[in-house]
Short mmCIF file of C-alpha atoms and ligand atoms in Angstrom, two decimals:
data_model
loop_
_atom_site.label_atom_id
_atom_site.label_comp_id
_atom_site.label_asym_id
_atom_site.label_seq_id
_atom_site.Cartn_x
_atom_site.Cartn_y
_atom_site.Cartn_z
CA MET P 1 36.85 -17.00 4.21
CA ASN P 2 36.30 -18.96 7.17
CA ALA P 3 37.29 -23.03 6.48
CA HIS P 4 34.31 -24.00 7.24
CA THR P 5 32.05 -21.37 5.36
CA VAL P 6 30.60 -23.16 2.59
CA THR P 7 29.38 -20.63 -0.30
CA LEU P 8 26.04 -22.01 -2.05
CA ALA P 9 25.51 -20.66 -5.57
CA ASN P 10 22.54 -19.27 -6.41
CA VAL P 11 20.06 -21.24 -8.03
CA LEU P 12 17.45 -18.73 -8.98
CA THR P 13 18.50 -15.26 -9.32
CA ILE P 14 15.22 -12.34 -9.65
CA GLN P 15 17.01 -9.13 -10.33
CA LYS P 16 14.35 -5.80 -10.98
CA LEU P 17 11.68 -8.20 -11.89
CA SER P 18 8.63 -6.06 -12.50
CA LYS P 19 4.90 -6.96 -14.07
CA LYS P 20 2.53 -4.09 -15.28
CA PHE P 21 -1.10 -5.13 -15.80
CA GLY P 22 -2.75 -2.17 -17.35
CA GLU P 23 -1.05 0.57 -15.46
CA ARG P 24 -1.00 -1.20 -12.38
CA PHE P 25 2.30 -2.35 -11.32
CA ALA P 26 1.59 -6.45 -10.05
CA VAL P 27 5.41 -7.09 -9.22
CA ASN P 28 7.23 -3.76 -9.00
CA GLN P 29 11.23 -4.04 -9.38
CA ALA P 30 11.93 -6.90 -7.22
CA SER P 31 14.85 -8.28 -7.34
CA TRP P 32 15.82 -11.17 -4.58
CA SER P 33 17.93 -14.81 -4.95
CA ALA P 34 16.99 -18.76 -3.76
CA GLN P 35 20.43 -20.15 -2.86
CA SER P 36 20.39 -24.66 -3.29
CA GLY P 37 18.14 -26.47 -1.25
CA GLN P 38 16.69 -23.46 0.50
CA ILE P 39 12.95 -22.61 1.15
CA ILE P 40 12.23 -19.63 0.70
CA CYS P 41 8.49 -17.88 1.23
CA LEU P 42 6.61 -15.30 -0.53
CA LEU P 43 4.91 -13.53 2.06
CA GLY P 44 2.32 -10.67 2.21
CA HIS P 45 -1.30 -9.44 2.06
CA SER P 46 -3.52 -10.36 -0.82
CA GLY P 47 -3.25 -8.56 -4.02
CA CYS P 48 0.55 -7.79 -3.07
CA GLY P 49 1.74 -9.75 -6.08
CA LYS P 50 3.21 -13.23 -4.54
CA THR P 51 0.96 -15.20 -6.99
CA THR P 52 2.23 -13.32 -10.24
CA MET P 53 6.11 -13.25 -8.68
CA LEU P 54 5.49 -17.10 -9.32
CA ARG P 55 3.93 -17.34 -12.40
CA LEU P 56 6.44 -14.66 -13.75
CA ILE P 57 9.12 -17.49 -12.62
CA ALA P 58 7.17 -20.76 -14.18
CA GLY P 59 6.54 -18.59 -17.75
CA LEU P 60 3.00 -18.60 -17.18
CA GLU P 61 2.78 -14.41 -17.43
CA THR P 62 5.35 -12.17 -19.20
CA PRO P 63 7.45 -10.06 -17.67
CA THR P 64 7.58 -5.82 -18.62
CA GLU P 65 11.23 -5.92 -17.57
CA GLY P 66 13.75 -7.20 -15.67
CA SER P 67 15.35 -11.07 -15.20
CA ILE P 68 14.83 -14.24 -14.28
CA GLN P 69 18.02 -16.26 -13.92
CA LEU P 70 18.15 -20.73 -13.26
CA GLU P 71 21.55 -21.03 -12.79
CA ARG P 72 23.39 -19.48 -15.08
CA LYS P 73 20.90 -19.90 -17.62
CA VAL P 74 18.89 -16.63 -18.70
CA LEU P 75 15.06 -18.11 -18.72
CA TRP P 76 13.86 -14.20 -19.33
CA ASP P 77 15.41 -10.79 -20.26
CA PRO P 78 13.93 -8.59 -22.67
CA TYR P 79 16.72 -10.25 -25.11
CA GLN P 80 16.34 -14.06 -24.16
CA GLN P 81 13.56 -16.56 -23.24
CA VAL P 82 12.70 -19.59 -22.90
CA GLN P 83 8.89 -21.32 -23.06
CA ALA P 84 7.57 -22.20 -19.55
CA GLU P 85 7.62 -26.17 -20.86
CA GLU P 86 11.67 -25.79 -21.22
CA ARG P 87 12.29 -24.22 -17.87
CA ASN P 88 12.39 -27.24 -15.93
CA ILE P 89 10.47 -25.67 -12.97
CA GLY P 90 7.62 -27.82 -10.72
CA PHE P 91 4.81 -25.75 -10.14
CA VAL P 92 1.95 -26.82 -7.10
CA PHE P 93 -0.74 -25.12 -7.52
CA GLN P 94 -3.61 -23.91 -4.53
CA ASP P 95 -6.24 -26.35 -5.83
CA TYR P 96 -3.94 -29.09 -7.07
CA ALA P 97 -4.65 -29.27 -10.23
CA LEU P 98 -5.27 -32.84 -10.77
CA PHE P 99 -6.59 -34.27 -13.88
CA PRO P 100 -9.77 -35.92 -12.22
CA HIS P 101 -10.01 -38.60 -15.23
CA LEU P 102 -6.44 -40.33 -14.53
CA SER P 103 -5.12 -42.61 -11.58
CA VAL P 104 -3.08 -41.09 -8.99
CA LEU P 105 -0.10 -42.95 -11.07
CA GLU P 106 -1.08 -41.83 -14.40
CA ASN P 107 -1.42 -38.11 -13.08
CA VAL P 108 1.96 -38.59 -11.84
CA MET P 109 3.32 -40.15 -15.02
CA PHE P 110 1.89 -37.44 -16.88
CA GLY P 111 4.67 -34.97 -15.31
CA LEU P 112 7.13 -37.28 -17.50
CA LYS P 113 6.41 -36.80 -20.89
CA LYS P 114 10.21 -36.29 -21.63
CA ILE P 115 11.33 -39.02 -20.60
CA PRO P 116 11.39 -42.48 -21.99
CA LYS P 117 8.12 -44.28 -21.65
CA HIS P 118 9.51 -47.50 -20.19
CA GLU P 119 10.94 -45.81 -16.93
CA ARG P 120 8.48 -43.35 -16.28
CA GLN P 121 6.04 -46.39 -14.09
CA SER P 122 8.86 -47.02 -11.88
CA ILE P 123 10.16 -43.43 -11.25
CA ALA P 124 6.03 -42.28 -10.70
CA GLU P 125 5.85 -45.22 -8.27
CA ASN P 126 9.40 -43.99 -6.25
CA ALA P 127 7.76 -40.67 -6.05
CA LEU P 128 4.51 -41.85 -4.58
CA LYS P 129 6.21 -43.79 -2.54
CA HIS P 130 8.34 -40.43 -0.81
CA VAL P 131 4.76 -39.00 0.09
CA SER P 132 3.60 -41.96 1.65
CA MET P 133 0.89 -42.65 -1.32
CA SER P 134 2.15 -46.04 -3.10
CA HIS P 135 -1.35 -47.62 -1.62
CA HIS P 136 -3.40 -44.90 -3.46
CA ILE P 137 -1.64 -46.02 -7.05
CA HIS P 138 -4.92 -46.89 -9.12
CA SER P 139 -7.11 -44.81 -6.77
CA TYR P 140 -9.19 -41.29 -8.79
CA PRO P 141 -8.17 -37.85 -7.28
CA HIS P 142 -12.34 -37.29 -6.35
CA THR P 143 -11.70 -40.33 -3.94
CA LEU P 144 -8.86 -38.65 -1.59
CA SER P 145 -8.94 -36.26 1.03
CA GLY P 146 -7.47 -32.46 0.74
CA GLY P 147 -3.71 -34.13 2.47
CA GLU P 148 -3.92 -36.81 0.21
CA GLN P 149 -4.20 -35.01 -3.11
CA GLN P 150 -1.43 -32.43 -1.86
CA ARG P 151 1.05 -35.23 -1.60
CA VAL P 152 -0.22 -36.48 -4.96
CA ALA P 153 0.42 -32.75 -6.51
CA LEU P 154 3.67 -32.58 -4.51
CA ALA P 155 5.30 -36.28 -6.10
CA ARG P 156 3.87 -34.88 -9.35
CA ALA P 157 6.00 -32.44 -8.89
CA LEU P 158 8.96 -33.86 -7.69
CA ALA P 159 9.09 -36.45 -9.88
CA PRO P 160 10.79 -35.15 -13.17
CA LYS P 161 13.44 -33.81 -10.91
CA PRO P 162 12.67 -29.90 -11.25
CA HIS P 163 15.83 -27.32 -10.74
CA VAL P 164 13.42 -25.14 -8.55
CA LEU P 165 9.77 -25.59 -7.51
CA LEU P 166 7.07 -23.62 -7.01
CA MET P 167 4.31 -23.93 -4.51
CA ASP P 168 0.97 -21.64 -4.59
CA GLU P 169 -0.61 -21.38 -0.58
CA PRO P 170 0.20 -25.24 -1.06
CA PHE P 171 -1.64 -26.03 2.75
CA SER P 172 -4.52 -23.47 2.78
CA ASN P 173 -6.96 -26.01 1.46
CA LEU P 174 -6.32 -28.35 4.66
CA ASP P 175 -8.25 -27.80 8.20
CA HIS P 176 -5.68 -26.73 11.11
CA ARG P 177 -4.28 -30.21 12.74
CA LEU P 178 -4.19 -31.57 8.93
CA ARG P 179 -2.35 -28.79 7.75
CA ASP P 180 0.59 -28.76 10.46
CA GLN P 181 1.42 -32.48 10.02
CA ILE P 182 1.20 -32.07 5.80
CA ARG P 183 3.27 -28.75 6.18
CA GLN P 184 5.89 -30.79 8.45
CA SER P 185 5.99 -33.77 6.16
CA THR P 186 5.78 -31.90 2.99
CA ILE P 187 8.85 -29.53 4.61
CA GLU P 188 10.60 -32.90 5.33
CA ILE P 189 10.02 -34.09 1.95
CA LEU P 190 11.69 -30.92 0.04
CA LYS P 191 14.72 -31.16 2.58
CA GLN P 192 15.64 -34.51 1.88
CA THR P 193 15.91 -33.70 -1.52
CA SER P 194 17.55 -30.76 -1.37
CA THR P 195 14.78 -29.40 -3.67
CA THR P 196 14.75 -24.98 -3.95
CA THR P 197 11.38 -24.19 -3.38
CA ILE P 198 9.48 -20.97 -3.57
CA ILE P 199 6.10 -21.29 -1.23
CA VAL P 200 3.43 -18.69 -1.77
CA THR P 201 1.72 -18.01 1.57
CA HIS P 202 0.27 -14.77 3.72
CA ASP P 203 0.33 -16.44 7.15
CA PRO P 204 3.36 -15.40 9.01
CA GLU P 205 3.44 -17.94 11.31
CA GLU P 206 4.03 -20.84 8.09
CA ALA P 207 6.70 -18.57 6.84
CA LEU P 208 8.42 -17.92 10.61
CA GLN P 209 7.69 -22.12 10.67
CA ILE P 210 9.39 -23.43 7.25
CA ALA P 211 11.80 -20.60 5.75
CA ASP P 212 15.17 -20.25 5.39
CA GLN P 213 14.33 -17.01 3.97
CA ILE P 214 11.21 -14.59 3.72
CA ILE P 215 11.04 -12.44 0.79
CA LEU P 216 8.30 -9.62 1.98
CA MET P 217 6.01 -7.92 -0.12
CA HIS P 218 3.66 -5.10 -0.37
CA GLN P 219 1.75 -3.56 -3.16
CA GLY P 220 4.48 -5.39 -5.76
CA LYS P 221 7.36 -4.21 -4.10
CA ILE P 222 9.59 -6.25 -1.84
CA ILE P 223 9.34 -4.49 1.81
CA GLN P 224 11.85 -6.48 3.39
CA SER P 225 13.97 -10.01 2.60
CA GLY P 226 16.12 -12.06 5.22
CA THR P 227 15.89 -14.87 7.54
CA PRO P 228 12.89 -15.40 9.96
CA LYS P 229 14.93 -14.66 12.86
CA GLN P 230 15.81 -11.38 11.13
CA LEU P 231 12.12 -10.38 10.38
CA TYR P 232 10.74 -11.15 13.30
CA PHE P 233 13.58 -9.63 16.10
CA GLN P 234 15.01 -7.04 13.34
CA PRO P 235 12.22 -5.61 11.47
CA LYS P 236 13.07 -2.40 9.76
CA THR P 237 9.87 -1.45 8.95
CA LEU P 238 6.82 -0.19 11.21
CA PHE P 239 4.74 -2.79 8.26
CA ALA P 240 7.28 -5.38 8.90
CA ALA P 241 7.17 -5.65 12.06
CA ARG P 242 3.55 -5.63 12.67
CA TYR P 243 2.83 -8.24 9.79
CA PHE P 244 4.10 -10.63 12.49
CA SER P 245 2.34 -9.75 15.28
CA ASP P 246 0.20 -7.18 17.39
CA LEU P 247 2.03 -4.50 18.66
CA ASN P 248 2.13 -1.97 21.24
CA GLU P 249 2.95 1.62 21.01
CA ILE P 250 4.21 4.11 23.11
CA LYS P 251 5.27 7.64 22.51
CA THR P 252 8.51 9.02 23.10
CA GLN P 253 10.40 12.09 23.64
CA ILE P 254 13.72 13.64 22.96
CA GLN P 255 15.79 14.77 25.49
CA ASP P 256 19.78 14.59 25.46
CA GLN P 257 20.39 12.76 22.99
CA GLN P 258 18.38 10.13 24.51
CA LEU P 259 14.59 8.71 23.90
CA HIS P 260 12.39 9.37 27.32
CA THR P 261 9.44 6.94 27.54
CA ILE P 262 7.16 6.11 30.37
CA PHE P 263 9.45 2.47 31.06
CA GLY P 264 12.39 4.59 31.19
CA ASN P 265 15.32 5.55 28.48
CA ILE P 266 17.25 4.89 26.25
CA ALA P 267 19.76 6.09 23.69
CA ILE P 268 18.47 7.36 20.00
CA PRO P 269 18.66 4.57 17.78
CA LYS P 270 21.12 5.28 14.84
CA HIS P 271 19.36 4.82 12.28
CA LEU P 272 16.45 7.69 12.98
CA THR P 273 18.11 10.61 12.25
CA SER P 274 15.31 13.30 10.92
CA ASN P 275 13.80 15.64 13.83
CA ASN P 276 10.35 13.62 13.08
CA GLU P 277 8.61 12.04 16.54
CA ILE P 278 9.79 8.45 17.31
CA ARG P 279 7.09 6.49 18.51
CA CYS P 280 8.41 3.22 20.34
CA TYR P 281 6.70 -0.58 19.42
CA PHE P 282 6.96 -3.81 21.24
CA ARG P 283 5.06 -7.70 20.51
CA PRO P 284 3.12 -8.05 23.37
CA HIS P 285 5.01 -11.11 24.80
CA GLN P 286 7.56 -8.24 25.62
CA LEU P 287 5.92 -6.51 28.33
CA ARG P 288 6.83 -8.01 31.58
CA VAL P 289 4.06 -8.84 33.89
CA ASN P 290 4.90 -8.93 37.68
CA ARG P 291 2.51 -9.05 40.69
CA ILE P 292 5.62 -7.38 42.54
CA LYS P 293 6.77 -3.85 42.36
CA THR P 294 10.29 -3.58 40.51
CA GLU P 295 12.13 -0.81 39.38
CA ASN P 296 10.90 1.15 36.60
CA SER P 297 7.84 -0.75 36.72
CA LEU P 298 4.35 0.59 35.97
CA ALA P 299 1.19 0.01 37.84
CA ALA P 300 -1.83 -0.93 35.47
CA LYS P 301 -4.91 -2.78 36.17
CA ILE P 302 -5.96 -6.05 33.69
CA ILE P 303 -8.97 -4.60 32.12
CA SER P 304 -9.72 -8.24 30.14
CA SER P 305 -8.44 -11.54 30.22
CA ASN P 306 -8.57 -14.60 26.96
CA PHE P 307 -7.62 -17.75 27.68
CA LEU P 308 -5.49 -19.38 24.92
CA GLY P 309 -4.80 -22.46 25.95
CA TYR P 310 -0.80 -22.70 27.20
CA SER P 311 -1.41 -18.28 27.26
CA GLN P 312 -3.08 -15.81 28.18
CA LEU P 313 -3.99 -12.92 26.55
CA LEU P 314 -4.13 -9.65 29.30
CA LYS P 315 -5.74 -5.96 28.00
CA LEU P 316 -3.83 -4.08 30.71
CA LYS P 317 -4.46 -0.01 31.87
CA ILE P 318 -1.92 1.77 32.84
CA GLU P 319 -2.51 3.80 35.99
CA ALA P 320 -0.92 6.96 36.27
CA GLU P 321 -1.46 7.39 31.83
CA ASP P 322 -4.20 6.84 29.67
CA LYS P 323 -2.67 3.90 27.88
CA VAL P 324 -3.48 0.69 27.21
CA LEU P 325 -1.63 -2.20 26.46
CA ILE P 326 -1.84 -6.29 25.33
CA ALA P 327 0.91 -8.39 26.84
CA TYR P 328 0.54 -12.29 26.69
CA VAL P 329 1.58 -14.56 29.85
CA GLU P 330 1.53 -18.05 30.85
CA TYR P 331 -1.54 -19.45 32.03
CA SER P 332 -0.14 -20.57 34.61
CA GLN P 333 0.57 -17.87 35.77
CA HIS P 334 -3.39 -17.21 36.61
CA TYR P 335 -4.07 -13.71 36.37
CA ASP P 336 -7.70 -12.24 37.18
CA GLN P 337 -9.60 -9.41 35.51
CA ALA P 338 -9.35 -6.60 38.15
CA ASP P 339 -5.91 -7.50 39.93
CA THR P 340 -3.29 -4.76 39.69
CA VAL P 341 0.16 -6.00 37.89
CA TYR P 342 3.55 -4.01 37.40
CA LEU P 343 4.54 -3.76 34.15
CA SER P 344 8.12 -3.46 32.41
CA LEU P 345 9.82 -3.53 29.62
CA ASP P 346 13.49 -4.29 28.12
CA LEU P 347 13.71 -0.86 25.94
CA SER P 348 16.98 -2.63 24.07
CA GLN P 349 14.47 -5.01 22.74
CA CYS P 350 11.67 -2.53 21.21
CA PHE P 351 11.43 -1.44 17.77
CA PHE P 352 11.17 2.27 17.34
CA TYR P 353 10.23 3.85 13.98
CA GLU P 354 9.59 7.82 12.79
CA ALA P 355 5.83 8.38 13.27
CA ASN P 356 5.20 9.00 9.62
CA ASP P 357 7.00 6.09 8.85
CA SER P 358 4.23 3.20 7.45
CA ILE P 359 5.89 1.78 4.45
CA GLU P 360 9.37 2.37 3.16
CA THR P 361 10.65 0.01 0.49
CA HIS P 362 14.36 -1.67 0.84
CA GLN P 363 16.16 -3.42 -2.07
CA SER P 364 16.55 -7.27 -1.33
CA SER P 365 20.38 -7.11 0.03
CA THR P 366 19.97 -11.07 0.82
N1 LIG W 1 -3.86 -11.57 -15.41
C1 LIG W 1 -4.62 -10.71 -14.83
N2 LIG W 1 -5.25 -9.41 -14.68
C2 LIG W 1 -5.07 -8.25 -14.28
N3 LIG W 1 -5.06 -7.64 -13.28
C3 LIG W 1 -4.21 -9.03 -12.40
C4 LIG W 1 -3.70 -10.48 -13.58
N4 LIG W 1 -3.25 -10.85 -11.93
C5 LIG W 1 -3.14 -10.10 -11.29
N5 LIG W 1 -3.44 -9.36 -11.43
C6 LIG W 1 -3.52 -8.14 -9.78
O1 LIG W 1 -2.06 -7.84 -9.80
C7 LIG W 1 -2.46 -7.76 -8.06
C8 LIG W 1 -1.33 -9.12 -7.58
O2 LIG W 1 -2.33 -10.19 -8.11
P1 LIG W 1 -1.72 -11.69 -7.45
O3 LIG W 1 -2.33 -12.74 -7.41
O4 LIG W 1 -0.43 -11.53 -7.66
O5 LIG W 1 -1.78 -11.24 -5.65
P2 LIG W 1 -1.42 -12.09 -4.79
O6 LIG W 1 -0.46 -11.68 -3.58
O7 LIG W 1 -1.18 -13.55 -5.07
O8 LIG W 1 -2.78 -12.16 -4.08
P3 LIG W 1 -3.46 -13.60 -3.39
O9 LIG W 1 -2.93 -14.04 -2.08
O10 LIG W 1 -4.64 -12.69 -2.85
O11 LIG W 1 -3.78 -14.59 -4.15
C9 LIG W 1 -3.75 -7.51 -8.03
O12 LIG W 1 -4.01 -6.74 -8.01
C10 LIG W 1 -3.82 -8.29 -9.12
O13 LIG W 1 -5.72 -7.65 -8.84
#
């Protein structure tokens, strides 16, 4: 091992965890782990099992099989179970779940029942100071904005110093500008307090921005897990690639151990071993758009252009093919509808999948 390598212990270890409601799996054989101080995002479309996963960890649902371990302690397996209130796990619910009849201070003190009475108030005041809510300790939840309520919920969950904090779509009730701001300050607090946190979200950009590790789910299964850069730049399946952006698709043909495309040729990627048709996919920003013809570039006409502020979304029709592609370019390049441009692509940065690859599941290896 390199002298500078730091090995972090797993704080939370989930192994082959399943939960069935009737005949349907909400969570299906999920294995993953969280290391100390990491922010993990459970990411996926509505109904894929994210909230159920959180509820299983919190002890609010009983697994069908598998195990959940917190450091060395088994929280749940078929032989041992720790009750929800004994797990020392914090939970911030999507609607914050503050008690309306209690003041902000009382709401935070409520989570400190196990701490001697005389210490509760100062711990709660400190937690509120940490989220910059000291000036509101005597306010009631209904008088606070959504962002302020979120901070109180965060203080309430953090005050008992949980081993792990679970947050279910914590930013989804906030409007756009406020969401960015609250998200940023929440992440700063979580990092300052080294709180191992599992955040549920369906928003790919949010996960890319805040996660140390993303667990991408579909229909109860883990499709891929890894760092944001791994998921974005090395998606193992078409589903994973498509989750993070629109994709362009072009056909390929196999000749002499090479894949031939309209943008040139490349060696067949090693992970593709069958004789099925292979398609090439790339994100809109990967398509290079030029006014001047270059080697291997293709002439295209701009069929529409949308202003997006810093960038511009172009829809392009390749002249020699019946093919429409999309590209993001900097707005400062001022492309207009009906302009002729030249397109090129770095095939080594593209994704290649078999044409019938819809969802292929991989067990988490991180
Ligand atoms: N108590 C329950 N009884 C029956 N089915 C349930 C129950 N809770 C969840 N489910 C089902 O399990 C599946 C996963 O639900 P879950 O709420 O975990 O998904 P999710 O990814 O969190 O979705 P969303 O983002 O919409 O909250 C869904 O099909 C849901 O209908």
